[in-house]
């Protein structure tokens, strides 16, 4: 990378953009940026931190894009209606999407690990990062969420890990098709299910991704990833599964703990007792995926298992905010049917009513997966659980708003479970405080909105006041 290159990140505070900006800065690039959240006064501490670390911030009105030698990075679709993009075209600056830039950095590394799949990507990426760091492999890592092991007072937004140039690990996204840009040494696919694209498109994208890799790490428990494993030449896939001994790595005798899991790992003729400090069977599967990836890089399994014992998890992945008056508040990223199912199954391994706030991350996903959302909640909620939904996140535009939260709530009620749709998240918060009783667990679910975490913390504070 040109040491004097100048980059302008449009949406620099986003979970995908911020870590990429930090990697580019570490490689010598000069960083500027804008963000709608900055203009709206949301998450000011994030932008204060960026300024303190040498990033120049501008309003998202095009005023920061003034030179042809700037490379403007857009989050996804490059739309002229975004002022920064319009300004870039006027001054003839180079425009790239985030996936373009990330894939260029990724493909330039001699060894690369791409982590893909519908669910589990951020956790698997974090696990791989932690294992490699613990054995001094010094990886550079771009994740879509904060890795708690690497977060401290100086690095509160540790979704990137600045390491050496020889080993690059990245969470790879299929939702926009950009997975087609990546040529990984190791391709990890956790699972494939309906989320943003049709199954036909997903099969083509993931099939190409694994075919381009030297080694693919694939889940035999998921029919789609198992089919990918069948299609690859002998010796190209490392497989994993829960309870399936024909997999290269298999997890057995899963034992839920209040804050984690124990299980027995079988690898050929070897067995290991594994302890995780993150809960749920889905995290056992995530651990197997990470162990498969590090195995492909030549890491001894015993060393990798030892490192996983101290893996602290990913921010907003069933993260306990606190407990007051025997009521626990949990902050969680779950936003599609698979992720929601994993969270509810994990929480129901222990007693206690769930008060579930689910803020949909868009009208589009609600319409695409209406029946899956209804079936998922209705099938996994207990009779005493309560689902509360505000309207989806909406920042303007031409989105089809024909399916809203009430459509989901009414479907869940029709199936015999308790669900309410309220106009705003604040209304849902009031209702939760009204309903909450000792023994309850409040789960705040949703994506693409950093203020959900502060909302969860505020709920805990309100419950503390009401208890006092």
Short mmCIF file of C-alpha atoms in Angstrom, two decimals, residues 268-424:
data_model
loop_
_atom_site.label_atom_id
_atom_site.label_comp_id
_atom_site.label_asym_id
_atom_site.label_seq_id
_atom_site.Cartn_x
_atom_site.Cartn_y
_atom_site.Cartn_z
CA UNK A 268 -9.25 -39.40 14.49
CA UNK A 269 -7.80 -41.55 17.30
CA UNK A 270 -7.30 -38.56 19.61
CA UNK A 271 -9.72 -37.17 22.20
CA UNK A 272 -9.66 -33.86 24.06
CA UNK A 273 -11.79 -32.37 26.85
CA UNK A 274 -12.76 -28.87 25.76
CA UNK A 275 -14.03 -26.07 28.00
CA UNK A 276 -15.61 -22.95 26.47
CA UNK A 277 -16.51 -19.72 28.25
CA UNK A 278 -19.25 -18.97 25.73
CA UNK A 279 -22.61 -20.79 26.06
CA UNK A 280 -24.68 -22.87 23.68
CA UNK A 281 -24.37 -25.82 21.31
CA UNK A 282 -23.95 -23.35 18.44
CA UNK A 283 -20.72 -22.17 20.06
CA UNK A 284 -19.45 -25.75 20.19
CA UNK A 285 -20.00 -25.83 16.42
CA UNK A 286 -18.24 -22.47 16.11
CA UNK A 287 -15.29 -23.84 18.12
CA UNK A 288 -15.06 -26.89 15.85
CA UNK A 289 -14.99 -24.59 12.81
CA UNK A 290 -12.18 -22.52 14.35
CA UNK A 291 -10.24 -25.67 15.27
CA UNK A 292 -10.63 -26.87 11.67
CA UNK A 293 -9.25 -23.58 10.33
CA UNK A 294 -6.22 -23.56 12.63
CA UNK A 295 -5.64 -27.27 11.88
CA UNK A 296 -5.46 -26.32 8.19
CA UNK A 297 -2.75 -23.78 9.15
CA UNK A 298 -0.72 -26.46 10.93
CA UNK A 299 -1.61 -25.53 14.51
CA UNK A 300 -1.52 -28.59 16.84
CA UNK A 301 -5.03 -29.30 18.10
CA UNK A 302 -3.93 -29.54 21.74
CA UNK A 303 -2.54 -25.97 21.57
CA UNK A 304 -5.69 -24.67 19.90
CA UNK A 305 -7.96 -26.35 22.48
CA UNK A 306 -5.94 -24.81 25.31
CA UNK A 307 -6.25 -21.35 23.76
CA UNK A 308 -10.03 -21.67 23.37
CA UNK A 309 -10.42 -22.09 27.13
CA UNK A 310 -9.61 -18.39 27.54
CA UNK A 311 -11.67 -17.15 24.59
CA UNK A 312 -13.87 -14.42 26.09
CA UNK A 313 -16.42 -14.11 23.31
CA UNK A 314 -17.71 -11.42 20.98
CA UNK A 315 -19.47 -8.25 22.02
CA UNK A 316 -23.25 -8.42 21.63
CA UNK A 317 -23.24 -12.20 21.30
CA UNK A 318 -25.41 -13.16 24.27
CA UNK A 319 -23.47 -10.65 26.33
CA UNK A 320 -24.69 -10.30 29.91
CA UNK A 321 -25.12 -6.59 30.63
CA UNK A 322 -25.88 -7.18 34.29
CA UNK A 323 -28.26 -8.57 36.88
CA UNK A 324 -30.39 -6.61 39.34
CA UNK A 325 -33.12 -7.90 41.65
CA UNK A 326 -32.58 -11.37 40.10
CA UNK A 327 -33.45 -9.99 36.64
CA UNK A 328 -30.70 -10.43 34.02
CA UNK A 329 -30.35 -8.22 30.92
CA UNK A 330 -28.62 -9.77 27.90
CA UNK A 331 -27.50 -7.93 24.74
CA UNK A 332 -27.54 -10.03 21.57
CA UNK A 333 -26.90 -9.57 17.83
CA UNK A 334 -29.47 -12.21 16.76
CA UNK A 335 -31.43 -10.86 13.80
CA UNK A 336 -32.25 -13.74 11.44
CA UNK A 337 -34.21 -16.93 12.20
CA UNK A 338 -31.13 -19.14 12.63
CA UNK A 339 -29.39 -16.78 15.05
CA UNK A 340 -32.59 -16.20 17.02
CA UNK A 341 -33.12 -19.97 17.28
CA UNK A 342 -29.57 -20.50 18.59
CA UNK A 343 -30.04 -17.82 21.25
CA UNK A 344 -33.45 -19.07 22.44
CA UNK A 345 -32.28 -22.69 22.58
CA UNK A 346 -29.24 -21.69 24.63
CA UNK A 347 -31.25 -19.58 27.08
CA UNK A 348 -33.89 -22.27 27.50
CA UNK A 349 -31.24 -24.71 28.70
CA UNK A 350 -31.88 -23.00 32.06
CA UNK A 351 -35.06 -22.03 33.88
CA UNK A 352 -36.63 -18.59 33.78
CA UNK A 353 -39.05 -16.58 31.69
CA UNK A 354 -37.70 -14.67 28.68
CA UNK A 355 -38.79 -11.12 27.89
CA UNK A 356 -37.58 -10.76 24.30
CA UNK A 357 -37.13 -7.39 22.63
CA UNK A 358 -36.52 -7.99 18.93
CA UNK A 359 -35.81 -4.91 16.81
CA UNK A 360 -35.81 -5.99 13.13
CA UNK A 361 -32.92 -4.55 11.16
CA UNK A 362 -35.01 -3.68 8.13
CA UNK A 363 -38.37 -4.01 6.40
CA UNK A 364 -36.80 -6.10 3.61
CA UNK A 365 -35.71 -9.02 5.82
CA UNK A 366 -39.12 -9.04 7.55
CA UNK A 367 -40.89 -9.44 4.23
CA UNK A 368 -38.42 -12.04 2.90
CA UNK A 369 -38.51 -14.20 6.02
CA UNK A 370 -41.93 -13.41 7.55
CA UNK A 371 -42.99 -17.05 7.93
CA UNK A 372 -39.55 -18.13 9.19
CA UNK A 373 -39.60 -15.41 11.88
CA UNK A 374 -43.11 -16.40 13.00
CA UNK A 375 -42.35 -20.13 13.02
CA UNK A 376 -39.04 -19.58 14.81
CA UNK A 377 -40.45 -17.53 17.67
CA UNK A 378 -43.65 -19.57 17.99
CA UNK A 379 -41.75 -22.85 17.96
CA UNK A 380 -39.09 -21.90 20.50
CA UNK A 381 -40.84 -19.56 22.94
CA UNK A 382 -42.38 -21.04 26.06
CA UNK A 383 -45.94 -20.14 27.10
CA UNK A 384 -44.71 -17.68 29.71
CA UNK A 385 -42.21 -15.91 27.39
CA UNK A 386 -43.16 -12.53 25.93
CA UNK A 387 -41.97 -11.09 22.59
CA UNK A 388 -41.98 -7.30 22.19
CA UNK A 389 -41.21 -5.71 18.81
CA UNK A 390 -40.81 -2.08 17.78
CA UNK A 391 -41.03 -1.19 14.11
CA UNK A 392 -37.91 -2.08 12.04
CA UNK A 393 -34.90 0.20 11.82
CA UNK A 394 -35.61 2.68 9.02
CA UNK A 395 -33.27 5.47 7.95
CA UNK A 396 -35.25 6.58 4.93
CA UNK A 397 -35.30 5.51 1.29
CA UNK A 398 -37.63 3.58 -0.96
CA UNK A 399 -37.82 0.32 1.01
CA UNK A 400 -41.01 -1.73 0.70
CA UNK A 401 -42.67 -1.25 4.09
CA UNK A 402 -45.66 -3.53 3.49
CA UNK A 403 -44.63 -6.06 6.19
CA UNK A 404 -44.04 -4.66 9.67
CA UNK A 405 -43.59 -5.88 13.21
CA UNK A 406 -47.30 -6.37 13.86
CA UNK A 407 -47.39 -8.94 11.05
CA UNK A 408 -44.83 -11.02 12.95
CA UNK A 409 -46.40 -10.45 16.38
CA UNK A 410 -49.89 -11.39 15.21
CA UNK A 411 -48.53 -14.58 13.63
CA UNK A 412 -46.81 -15.53 16.88
CA UNK A 413 -50.01 -14.82 18.85
CA UNK A 414 -52.01 -16.97 16.43
CA UNK A 415 -49.65 -19.84 17.29
CA UNK A 416 -50.45 -19.49 20.98
CA UNK A 417 -47.52 -17.44 22.25
CA UNK A 418 -47.39 -13.94 23.76
CA UNK A 419 -46.25 -11.19 21.38
CA UNK A 420 -46.81 -7.45 21.15
CA UNK A 421 -45.84 -4.91 18.50
CA UNK A 422 -45.43 -1.34 19.77
CA UNK A 423 -44.68 1.83 17.79
CA UNK A 424 -41.25 2.59 19.27
#
